[in-house]
Short mmCIF file of C-alpha atoms in Angstrom, two decimals:
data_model
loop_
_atom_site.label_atom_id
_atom_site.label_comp_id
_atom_site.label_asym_id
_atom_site.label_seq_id
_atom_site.Cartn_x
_atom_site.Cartn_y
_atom_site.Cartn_z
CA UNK A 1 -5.46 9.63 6.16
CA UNK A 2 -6.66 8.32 2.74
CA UNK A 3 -3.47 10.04 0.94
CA UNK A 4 -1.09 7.64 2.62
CA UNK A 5 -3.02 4.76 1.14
CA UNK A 6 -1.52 2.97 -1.52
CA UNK A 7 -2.49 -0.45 -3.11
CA UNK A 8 0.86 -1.46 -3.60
CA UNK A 9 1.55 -3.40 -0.17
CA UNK A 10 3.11 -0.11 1.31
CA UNK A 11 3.67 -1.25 5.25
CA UNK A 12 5.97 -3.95 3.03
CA UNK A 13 7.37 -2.02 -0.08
CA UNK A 14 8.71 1.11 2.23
CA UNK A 15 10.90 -0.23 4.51
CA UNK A 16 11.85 -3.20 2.40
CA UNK A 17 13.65 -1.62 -0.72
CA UNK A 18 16.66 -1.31 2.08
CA UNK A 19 16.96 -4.67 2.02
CA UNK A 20 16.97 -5.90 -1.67
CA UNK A 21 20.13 -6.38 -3.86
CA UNK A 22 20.23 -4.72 -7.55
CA UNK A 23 19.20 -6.62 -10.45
CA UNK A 24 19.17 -7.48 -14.01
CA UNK A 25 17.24 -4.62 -16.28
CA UNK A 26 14.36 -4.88 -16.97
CA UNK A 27 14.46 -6.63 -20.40
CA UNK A 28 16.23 -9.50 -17.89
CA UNK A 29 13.98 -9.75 -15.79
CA UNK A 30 11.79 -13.17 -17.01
CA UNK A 31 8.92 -13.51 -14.89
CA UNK A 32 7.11 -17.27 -14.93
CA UNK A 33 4.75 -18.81 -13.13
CA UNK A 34 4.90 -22.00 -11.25
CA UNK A 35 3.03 -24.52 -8.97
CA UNK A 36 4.37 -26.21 -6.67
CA UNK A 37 4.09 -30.04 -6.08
CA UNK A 38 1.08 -29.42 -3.20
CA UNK A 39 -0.98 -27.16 -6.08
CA UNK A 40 0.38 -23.55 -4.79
CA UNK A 41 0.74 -21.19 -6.93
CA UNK A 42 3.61 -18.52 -7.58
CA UNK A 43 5.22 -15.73 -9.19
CA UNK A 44 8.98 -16.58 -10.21
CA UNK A 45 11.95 -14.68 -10.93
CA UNK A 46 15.34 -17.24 -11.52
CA UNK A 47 18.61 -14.85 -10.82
CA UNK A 48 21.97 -16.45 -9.94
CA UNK A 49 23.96 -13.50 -9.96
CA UNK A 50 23.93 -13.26 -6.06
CA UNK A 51 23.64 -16.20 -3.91
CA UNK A 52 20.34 -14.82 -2.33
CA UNK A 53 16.41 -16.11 -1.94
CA UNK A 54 13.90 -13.86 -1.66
CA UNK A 55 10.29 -14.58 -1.02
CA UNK A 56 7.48 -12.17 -0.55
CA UNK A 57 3.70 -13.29 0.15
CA UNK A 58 0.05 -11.76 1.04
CA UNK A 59 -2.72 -13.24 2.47
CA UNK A 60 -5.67 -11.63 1.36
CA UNK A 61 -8.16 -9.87 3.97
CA UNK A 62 -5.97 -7.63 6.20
CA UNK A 63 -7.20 -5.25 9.36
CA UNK A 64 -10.75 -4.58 7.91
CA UNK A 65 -11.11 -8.20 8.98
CA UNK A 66 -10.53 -7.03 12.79
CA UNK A 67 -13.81 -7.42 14.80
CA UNK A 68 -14.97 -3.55 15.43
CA UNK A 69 -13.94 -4.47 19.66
CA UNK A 70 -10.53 -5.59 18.51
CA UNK A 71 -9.18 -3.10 16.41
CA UNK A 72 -5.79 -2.75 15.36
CA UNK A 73 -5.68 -7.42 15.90
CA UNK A 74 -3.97 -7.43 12.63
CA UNK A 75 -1.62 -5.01 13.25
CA UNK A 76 -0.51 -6.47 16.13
CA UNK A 77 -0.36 -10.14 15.13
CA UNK A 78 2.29 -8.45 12.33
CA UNK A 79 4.54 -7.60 15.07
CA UNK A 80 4.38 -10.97 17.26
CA UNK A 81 5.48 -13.58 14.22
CA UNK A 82 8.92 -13.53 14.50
CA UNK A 83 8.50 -13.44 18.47
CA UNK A 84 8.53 -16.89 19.04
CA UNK A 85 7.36 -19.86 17.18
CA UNK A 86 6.92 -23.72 17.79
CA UNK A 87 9.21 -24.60 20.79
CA UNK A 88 11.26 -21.63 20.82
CA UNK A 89 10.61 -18.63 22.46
CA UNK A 90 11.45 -15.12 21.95
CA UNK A 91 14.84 -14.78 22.55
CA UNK A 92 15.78 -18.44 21.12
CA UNK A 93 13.79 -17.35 17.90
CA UNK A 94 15.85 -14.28 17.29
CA UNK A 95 18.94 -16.04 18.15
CA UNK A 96 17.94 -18.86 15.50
CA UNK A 97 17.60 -16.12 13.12
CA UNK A 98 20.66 -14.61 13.42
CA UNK A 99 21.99 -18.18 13.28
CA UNK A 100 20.57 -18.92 9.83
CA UNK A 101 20.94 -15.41 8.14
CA UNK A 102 17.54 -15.21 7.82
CA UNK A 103 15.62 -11.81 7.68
CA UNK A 104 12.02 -11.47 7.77
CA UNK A 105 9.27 -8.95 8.58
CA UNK A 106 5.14 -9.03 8.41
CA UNK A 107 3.11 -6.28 8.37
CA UNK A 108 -0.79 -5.57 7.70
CA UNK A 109 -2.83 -3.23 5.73
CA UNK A 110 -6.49 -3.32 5.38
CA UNK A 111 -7.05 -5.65 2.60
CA UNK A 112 -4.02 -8.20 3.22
CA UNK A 113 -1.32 -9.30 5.64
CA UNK A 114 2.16 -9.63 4.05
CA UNK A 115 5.36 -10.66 4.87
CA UNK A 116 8.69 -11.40 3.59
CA UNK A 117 12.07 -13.09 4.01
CA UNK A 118 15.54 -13.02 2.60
CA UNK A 119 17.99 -15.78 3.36
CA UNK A 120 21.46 -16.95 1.40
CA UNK A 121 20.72 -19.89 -0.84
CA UNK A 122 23.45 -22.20 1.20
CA UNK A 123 20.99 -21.76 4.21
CA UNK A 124 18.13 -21.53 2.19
CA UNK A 125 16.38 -24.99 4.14
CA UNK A 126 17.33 -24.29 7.78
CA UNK A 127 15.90 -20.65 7.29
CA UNK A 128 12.65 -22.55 5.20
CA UNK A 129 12.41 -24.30 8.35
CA UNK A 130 12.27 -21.02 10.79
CA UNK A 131 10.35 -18.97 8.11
CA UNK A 132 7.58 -21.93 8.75
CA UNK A 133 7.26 -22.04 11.97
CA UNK A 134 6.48 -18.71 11.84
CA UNK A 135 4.11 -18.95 10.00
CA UNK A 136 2.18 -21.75 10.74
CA UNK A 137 2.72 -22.04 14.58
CA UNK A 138 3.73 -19.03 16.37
CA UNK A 139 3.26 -18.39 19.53
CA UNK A 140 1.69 -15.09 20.83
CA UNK A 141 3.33 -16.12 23.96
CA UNK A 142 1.69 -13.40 27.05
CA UNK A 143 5.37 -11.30 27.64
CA UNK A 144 5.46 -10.88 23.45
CA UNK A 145 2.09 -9.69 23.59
CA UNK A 146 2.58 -7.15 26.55
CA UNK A 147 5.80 -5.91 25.25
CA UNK A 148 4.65 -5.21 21.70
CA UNK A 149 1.26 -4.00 22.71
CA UNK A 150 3.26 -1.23 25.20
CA UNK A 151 4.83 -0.32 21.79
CA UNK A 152 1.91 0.29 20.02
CA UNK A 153 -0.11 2.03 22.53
CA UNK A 154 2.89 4.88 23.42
CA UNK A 155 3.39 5.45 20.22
CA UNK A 156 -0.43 6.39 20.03
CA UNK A 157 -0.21 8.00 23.10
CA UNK A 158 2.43 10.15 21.15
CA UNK A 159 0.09 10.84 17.99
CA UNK A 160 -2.50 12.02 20.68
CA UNK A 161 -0.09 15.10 20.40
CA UNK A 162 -0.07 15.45 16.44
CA UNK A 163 -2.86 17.15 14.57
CA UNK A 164 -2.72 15.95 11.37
CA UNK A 165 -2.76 12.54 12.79
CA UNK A 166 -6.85 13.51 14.65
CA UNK A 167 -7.22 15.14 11.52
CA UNK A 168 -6.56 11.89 9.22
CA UNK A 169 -9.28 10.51 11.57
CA UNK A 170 -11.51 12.52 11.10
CA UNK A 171 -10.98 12.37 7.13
CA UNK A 172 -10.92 8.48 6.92
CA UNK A 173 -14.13 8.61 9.25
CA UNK A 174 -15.73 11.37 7.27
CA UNK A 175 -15.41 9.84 3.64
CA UNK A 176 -16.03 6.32 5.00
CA UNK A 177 -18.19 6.88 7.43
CA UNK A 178 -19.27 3.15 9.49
CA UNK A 179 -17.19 1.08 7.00
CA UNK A 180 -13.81 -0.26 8.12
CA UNK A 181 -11.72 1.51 6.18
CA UNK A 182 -12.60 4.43 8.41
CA UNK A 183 -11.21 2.69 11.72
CA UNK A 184 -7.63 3.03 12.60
CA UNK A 185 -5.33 -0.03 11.43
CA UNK A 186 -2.84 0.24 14.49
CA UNK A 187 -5.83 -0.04 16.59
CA UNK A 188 -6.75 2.31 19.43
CA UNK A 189 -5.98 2.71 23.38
CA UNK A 190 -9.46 1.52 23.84
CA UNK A 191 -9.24 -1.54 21.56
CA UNK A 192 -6.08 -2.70 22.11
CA UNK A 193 -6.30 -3.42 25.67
CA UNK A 194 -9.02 -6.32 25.19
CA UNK A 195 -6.61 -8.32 22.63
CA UNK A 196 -5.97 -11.57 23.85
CA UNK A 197 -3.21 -14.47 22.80
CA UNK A 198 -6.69 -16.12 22.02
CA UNK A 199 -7.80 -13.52 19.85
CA UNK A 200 -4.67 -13.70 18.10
CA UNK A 201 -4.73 -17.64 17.60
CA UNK A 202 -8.25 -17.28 16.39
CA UNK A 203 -7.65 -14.72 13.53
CA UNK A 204 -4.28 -16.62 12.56
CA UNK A 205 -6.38 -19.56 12.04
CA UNK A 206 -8.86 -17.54 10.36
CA UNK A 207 -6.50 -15.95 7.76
CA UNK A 208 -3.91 -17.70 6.83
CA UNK A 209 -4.48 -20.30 4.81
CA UNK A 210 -3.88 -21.87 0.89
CA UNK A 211 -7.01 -20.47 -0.95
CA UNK A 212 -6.18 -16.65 -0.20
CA UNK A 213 -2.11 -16.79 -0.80
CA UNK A 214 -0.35 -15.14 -3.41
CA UNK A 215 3.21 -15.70 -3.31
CA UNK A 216 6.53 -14.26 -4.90
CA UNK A 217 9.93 -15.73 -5.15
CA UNK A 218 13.38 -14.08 -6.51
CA UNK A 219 16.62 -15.58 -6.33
CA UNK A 220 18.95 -18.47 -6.68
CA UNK A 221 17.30 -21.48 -7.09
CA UNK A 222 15.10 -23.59 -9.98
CA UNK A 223 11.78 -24.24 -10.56
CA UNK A 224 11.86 -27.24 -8.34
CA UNK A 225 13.62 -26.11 -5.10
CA UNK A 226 10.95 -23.31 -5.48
CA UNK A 227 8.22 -25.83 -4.87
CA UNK A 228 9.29 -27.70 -2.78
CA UNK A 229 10.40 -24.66 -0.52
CA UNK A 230 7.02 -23.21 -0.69
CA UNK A 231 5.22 -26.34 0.19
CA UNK A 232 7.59 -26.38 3.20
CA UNK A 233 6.04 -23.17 3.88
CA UNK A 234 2.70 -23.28 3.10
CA UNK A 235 1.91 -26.84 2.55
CA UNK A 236 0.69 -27.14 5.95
CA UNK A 237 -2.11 -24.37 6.12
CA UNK A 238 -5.78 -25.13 5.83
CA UNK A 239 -7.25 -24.76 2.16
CA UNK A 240 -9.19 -22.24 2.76
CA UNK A 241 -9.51 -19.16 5.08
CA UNK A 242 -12.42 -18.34 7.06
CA UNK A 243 -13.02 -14.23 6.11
CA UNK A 244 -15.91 -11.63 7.15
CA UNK A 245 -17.59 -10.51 3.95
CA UNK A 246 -16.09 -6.70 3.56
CA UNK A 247 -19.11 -4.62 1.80
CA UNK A 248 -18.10 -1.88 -0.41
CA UNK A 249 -17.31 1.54 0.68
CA UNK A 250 -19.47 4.57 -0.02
CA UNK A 251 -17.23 7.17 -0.18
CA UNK A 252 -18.98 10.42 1.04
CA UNK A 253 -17.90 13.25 -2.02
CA UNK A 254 -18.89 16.86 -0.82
CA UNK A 255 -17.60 16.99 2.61
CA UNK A 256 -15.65 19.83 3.89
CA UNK A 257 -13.87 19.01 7.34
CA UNK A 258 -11.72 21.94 8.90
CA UNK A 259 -10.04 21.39 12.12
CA UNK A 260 -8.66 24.30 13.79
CA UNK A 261 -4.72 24.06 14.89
CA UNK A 262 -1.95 26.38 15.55
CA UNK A 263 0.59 24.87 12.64
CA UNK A 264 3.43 27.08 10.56
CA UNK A 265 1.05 26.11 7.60
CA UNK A 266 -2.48 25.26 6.79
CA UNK A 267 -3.13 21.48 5.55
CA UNK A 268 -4.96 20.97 2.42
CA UNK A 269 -6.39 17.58 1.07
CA UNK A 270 -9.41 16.64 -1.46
CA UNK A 271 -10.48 13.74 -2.44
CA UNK A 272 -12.57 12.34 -5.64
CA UNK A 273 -13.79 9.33 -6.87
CA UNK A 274 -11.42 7.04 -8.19
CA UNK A 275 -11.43 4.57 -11.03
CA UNK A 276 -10.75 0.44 -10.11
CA UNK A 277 -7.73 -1.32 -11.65
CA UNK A 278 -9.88 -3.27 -14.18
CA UNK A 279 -12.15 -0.32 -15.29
CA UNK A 280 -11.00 0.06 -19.26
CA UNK A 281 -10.54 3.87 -18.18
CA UNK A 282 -7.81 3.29 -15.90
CA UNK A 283 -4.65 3.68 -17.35
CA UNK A 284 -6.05 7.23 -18.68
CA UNK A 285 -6.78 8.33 -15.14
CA UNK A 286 -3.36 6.87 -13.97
CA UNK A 287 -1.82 9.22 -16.67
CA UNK A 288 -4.04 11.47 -15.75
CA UNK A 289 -3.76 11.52 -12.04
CA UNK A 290 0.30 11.73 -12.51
CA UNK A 291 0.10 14.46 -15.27
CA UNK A 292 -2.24 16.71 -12.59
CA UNK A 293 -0.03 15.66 -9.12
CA UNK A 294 2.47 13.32 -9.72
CA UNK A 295 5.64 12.62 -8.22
CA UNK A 296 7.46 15.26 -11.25
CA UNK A 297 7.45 19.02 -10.00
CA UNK A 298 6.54 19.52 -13.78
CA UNK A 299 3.09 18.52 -12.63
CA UNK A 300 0.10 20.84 -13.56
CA UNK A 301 -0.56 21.49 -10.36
CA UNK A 302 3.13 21.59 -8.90
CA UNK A 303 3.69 24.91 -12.16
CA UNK A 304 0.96 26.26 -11.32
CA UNK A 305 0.61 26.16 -7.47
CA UNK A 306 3.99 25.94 -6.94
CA UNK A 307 6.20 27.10 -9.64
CA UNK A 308 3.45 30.04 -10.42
CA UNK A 309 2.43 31.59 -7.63
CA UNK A 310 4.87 30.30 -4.62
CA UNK A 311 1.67 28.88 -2.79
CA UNK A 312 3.06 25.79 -1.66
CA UNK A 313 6.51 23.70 -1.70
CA UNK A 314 4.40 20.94 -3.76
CA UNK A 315 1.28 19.34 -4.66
CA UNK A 316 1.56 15.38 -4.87
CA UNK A 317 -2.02 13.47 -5.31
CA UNK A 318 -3.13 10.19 -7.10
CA UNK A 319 -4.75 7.07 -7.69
CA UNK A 320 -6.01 5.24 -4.26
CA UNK A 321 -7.25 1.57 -4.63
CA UNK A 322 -8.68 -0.93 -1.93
CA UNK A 323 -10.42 -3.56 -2.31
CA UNK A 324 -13.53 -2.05 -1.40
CA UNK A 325 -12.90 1.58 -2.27
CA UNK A 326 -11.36 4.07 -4.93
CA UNK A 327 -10.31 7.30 -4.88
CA UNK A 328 -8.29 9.80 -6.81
CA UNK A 329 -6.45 12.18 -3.79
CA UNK A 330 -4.16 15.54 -3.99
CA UNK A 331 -2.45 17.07 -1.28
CA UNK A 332 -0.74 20.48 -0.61
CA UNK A 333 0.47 22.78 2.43
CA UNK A 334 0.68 26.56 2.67
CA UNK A 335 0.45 29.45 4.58
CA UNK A 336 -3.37 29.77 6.47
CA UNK A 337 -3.84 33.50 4.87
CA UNK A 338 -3.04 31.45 0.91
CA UNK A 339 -5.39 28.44 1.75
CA UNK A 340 -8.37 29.78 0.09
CA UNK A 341 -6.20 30.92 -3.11
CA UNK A 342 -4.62 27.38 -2.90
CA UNK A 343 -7.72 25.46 -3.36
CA UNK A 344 -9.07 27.95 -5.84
CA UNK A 345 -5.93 27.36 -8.30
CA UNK A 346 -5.96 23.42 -7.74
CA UNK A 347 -10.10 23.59 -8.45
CA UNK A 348 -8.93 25.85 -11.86
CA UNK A 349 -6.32 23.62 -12.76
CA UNK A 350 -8.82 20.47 -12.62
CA UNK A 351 -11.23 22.16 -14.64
CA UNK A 352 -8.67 23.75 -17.27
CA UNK A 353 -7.93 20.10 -17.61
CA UNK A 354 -11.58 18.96 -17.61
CA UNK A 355 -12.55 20.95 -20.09
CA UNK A 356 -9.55 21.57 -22.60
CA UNK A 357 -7.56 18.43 -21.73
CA UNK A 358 -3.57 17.91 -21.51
CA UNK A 359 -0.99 19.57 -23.21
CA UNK A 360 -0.10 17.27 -26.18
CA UNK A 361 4.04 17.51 -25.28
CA UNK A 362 3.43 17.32 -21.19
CA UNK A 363 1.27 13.99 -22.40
CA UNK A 364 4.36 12.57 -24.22
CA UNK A 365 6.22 13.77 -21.24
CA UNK A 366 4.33 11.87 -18.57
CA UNK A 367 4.15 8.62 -20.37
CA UNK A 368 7.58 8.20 -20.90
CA UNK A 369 8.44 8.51 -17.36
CA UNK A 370 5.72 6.20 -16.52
CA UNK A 371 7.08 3.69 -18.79
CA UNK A 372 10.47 4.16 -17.72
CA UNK A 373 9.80 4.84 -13.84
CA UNK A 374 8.28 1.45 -13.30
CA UNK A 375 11.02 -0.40 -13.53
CA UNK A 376 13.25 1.54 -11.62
CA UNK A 377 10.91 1.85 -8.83
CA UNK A 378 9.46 -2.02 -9.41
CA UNK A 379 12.24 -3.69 -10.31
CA UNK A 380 15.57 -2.49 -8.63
CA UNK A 381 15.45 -5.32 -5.90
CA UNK A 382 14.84 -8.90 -5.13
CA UNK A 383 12.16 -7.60 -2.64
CA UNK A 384 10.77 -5.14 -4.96
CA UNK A 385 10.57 -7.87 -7.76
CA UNK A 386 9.10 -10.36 -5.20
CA UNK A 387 6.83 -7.65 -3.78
CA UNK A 388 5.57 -6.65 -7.48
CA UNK A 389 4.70 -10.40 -8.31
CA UNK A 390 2.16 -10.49 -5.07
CA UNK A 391 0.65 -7.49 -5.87
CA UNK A 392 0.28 -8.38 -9.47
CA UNK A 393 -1.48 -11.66 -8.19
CA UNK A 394 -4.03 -9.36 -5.46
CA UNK A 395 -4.75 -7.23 -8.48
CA UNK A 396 -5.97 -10.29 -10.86
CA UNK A 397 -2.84 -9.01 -13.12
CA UNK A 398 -1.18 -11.19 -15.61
CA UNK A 399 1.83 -12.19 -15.05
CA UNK A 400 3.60 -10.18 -18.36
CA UNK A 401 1.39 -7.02 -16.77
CA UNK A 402 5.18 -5.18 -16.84
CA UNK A 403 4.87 -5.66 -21.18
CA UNK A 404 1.08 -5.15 -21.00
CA UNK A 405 1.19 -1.67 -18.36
CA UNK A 406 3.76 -0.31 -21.07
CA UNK A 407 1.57 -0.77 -24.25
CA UNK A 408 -2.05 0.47 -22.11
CA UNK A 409 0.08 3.48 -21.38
CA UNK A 410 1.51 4.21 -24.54
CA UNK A 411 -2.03 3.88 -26.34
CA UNK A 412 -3.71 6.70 -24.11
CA UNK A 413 -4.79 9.73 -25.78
CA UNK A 414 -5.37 13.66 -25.18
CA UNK A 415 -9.11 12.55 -25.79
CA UNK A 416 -8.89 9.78 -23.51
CA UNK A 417 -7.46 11.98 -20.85
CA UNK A 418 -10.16 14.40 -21.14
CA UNK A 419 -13.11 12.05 -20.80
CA UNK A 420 -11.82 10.73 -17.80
CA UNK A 421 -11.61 13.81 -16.34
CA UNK A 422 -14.81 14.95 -16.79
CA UNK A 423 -15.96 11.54 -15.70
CA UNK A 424 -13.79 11.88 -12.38
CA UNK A 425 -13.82 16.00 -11.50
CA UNK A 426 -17.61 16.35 -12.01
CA UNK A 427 -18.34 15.07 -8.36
CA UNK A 428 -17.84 17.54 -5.70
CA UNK A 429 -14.64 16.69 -3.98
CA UNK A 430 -14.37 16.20 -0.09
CA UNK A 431 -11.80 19.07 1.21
CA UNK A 432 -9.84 18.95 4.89
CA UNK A 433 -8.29 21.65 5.66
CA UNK A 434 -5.99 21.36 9.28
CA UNK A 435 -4.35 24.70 10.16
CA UNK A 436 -4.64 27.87 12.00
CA UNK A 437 -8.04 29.26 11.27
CA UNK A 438 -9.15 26.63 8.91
CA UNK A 439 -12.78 27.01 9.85
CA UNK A 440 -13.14 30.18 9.01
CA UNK A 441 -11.23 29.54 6.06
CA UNK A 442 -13.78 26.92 5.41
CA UNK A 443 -16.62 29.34 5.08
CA UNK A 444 -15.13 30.96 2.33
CA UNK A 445 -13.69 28.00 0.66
CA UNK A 446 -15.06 27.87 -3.32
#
């Protein structure tokens, strides 16, 4: 459902933190830029203190590019790179990789496909050499395609058996109604069926390509092995892609959707409209969003919901951005007979902020652990650092956006906070509610 979406890369960031090795501090951390010798562009981070590479990369236009008969083509193609590429197969591929050191993953979301690799510098050109043949020629040999598409389609077949995952369908297809962001990314058992390995060469081909790349490299080597590596890469790719025009999303506000189900507790999301990255209200509705249902239980809404009155283990909620669609989302669970109280205290808390705006100390609070959070949760790994450079470059960010977020956050006021809440909470929010009686809770939802 909408609340698991995050602009921030998430089928790559999750997973991937595993995988990174610590780093400098922040202060020495010295992002640069570079091109390489074919014209590509990157982000850079030099670090010699382990013998590692690390290179993250995005192409834009993700699974709202699947056709609406194909659904969940992205997705797949994710899982089918490292399956076989050039003239080895499956099982020679994975052997090569184990060979070379080299570990790599893809993954899609609806605006991009990403993927990732980590290799030890002294192997750094035979696993170049894998990581490009991945990416430039794989295979989507038929067995590959069966195999992973099994995968996919029993884990579905195991969702089939989990309400909140018909629920988030509902939700997604509720506040986006026709638009792709309201389809399923893994795809469906109708869809996923009538993929083909032609279907897959076709939207490879389509997608990846020069003009819609944004790249990210961390590790032990200079300026110029960084080039050249990437051009081994990338060099090869057409200049530009060939992408489906993505219209924007009109979210549907003032929705409620209740789906009856016997859970231990009653589900609770609403949604608002959000506020895009480049707005110059932002970075007060990012402070804003984290002071109301942040990851801190010292959130208003965690005291008061929480903390309070015992109506829920936690509230969590915040800023969702897509290419083609913002939101501002918060999320609780309690018992079905607390539901209605629930909503009513989040709905008081909103307009208690609306209308009187923050507490000058919990304001103080919240941007100091903003400041200081970001670099913990940004900057702890070569893949996070890698990772943070390609979404910097999908978000139109500058590449000292780590010294600029700081100072935007710092300069927000109690005033500023308050204006963009009344510019946010004066739509009426869409509200699903899964549980045990939820639609009779719905008719006597505020």
């Amino acid at each position: 459902m909408i609340t698991t979406i995050r602009r921030v890369l998430p089928a790559l960031l999750a997973p991937l933190m595993l995988l990174g090795f610590a780093l400098p501090s922040q202060a020495d951390v010295a992002f640069k830029s570079i091109t390489s010798p074919g014209g590509i562009t990157a982000g850079m981070v030099e670090d010699y203190m382990v013998p590692i590479v690390t290179i993250a990369f995005a192409f834009q236009g993700g699974a709202a590019q699947d056709p609406d008969d194909k659904v969940g083509l992205a997705a797949l193609m994710s899982s089918l790179l490292d399956e076989g590429a050039g003239d080895l197969a499956s099982n020679a591929f994975q052997t090569r990789l184990d060979d070379v050191g080299l570990e790599m993953g893809f993954s899609a979301n609806f605006d991009s496909f990403t993927g990732f690799a980590r290799m030890l510098a002294d192997q750094r050109e035979d696993a170049t050499e894998l990581l490009a043949l991945a990416v430039n020629e794989p295979r989507f040999d038929q067995p590959a395609i069966d195999r992973m598409r099994a995968q996919v389609l029993a884990g579905l077949a195991s969702r089939s058996q989990d309400p909140g995952y018909a629920a988030g369908r509902m939700w997604n297809e509720a506040l986006f109604g026709n638009h792709p962001y309201a389809r399923p990314q893994e795809g469906t058992a109708t869809s996923l069926p009538g993929i083909t390995a032609d279907d897959l060469r076709q939207f490879h081909k389509a997608l990846f390509a020069r003009g819609n790349l944004k790249i990210g490299i961390v590790g032990a080597l200079d300026e110029e092995a960084a080039g050249k590596m990437i051009d081994a890469i990338f060099g090869a790719l057409p200049a530009e892609p060939q992408l489906s025009e993505i219209p924007p999303a009109k979210l549907s506000f003032g929705q409620n959707v209740a789906v009856d189900y016997p859970l231990p507790q009653t589900s609770i999301n609403l949604a608002y409209p959000g506020i895009r990255e480049s707005d110059p209200d932002f970075f007060a509705a990012y402070v804003m969003s984290e002071m109301l249902a942040g990851d801190s239980l010292l959130s208003e809404l965690n005291r008061e919901v929480r903390e309070k009155r015992g109506l829920s283990y936690g509230v969590s909620g915040g800023l969702v951005n897509l290419d083609q669609a913002d939101a501002l989302t918060i999320g609780t669970s309690t018992r079905p007979d607390q539901s209605v109280e629930a909503i009513e205290v989040i709905k008081a808390t909103i307009a208690k902020m609306t209308e009187d705006g923050p507490d000058p100390a919990a304001l103080e609070r919240t941007k100091r652990y903003l400041v200081g959070a970001y670099p913990i949760n940004q900057l702890r790994s070569s893949v996070a650092i890698a990772t943070t450079m390609v979404v910097q470059q999908l978000l139109g960010l500058p590449i000292d956006y780590v010294e600029e977020r700081q100072k935007q956050i710092e300069a927000v006021t109690g005033e500023d906070i308050k204006r963009v809440a009344q510019r946010i909470f004066s739509t009426e929010p869409s509200l699903l509610q899964v549980g045990p009686g939820a639609e009779q809770a719905e008719a006597t939802t505020p």
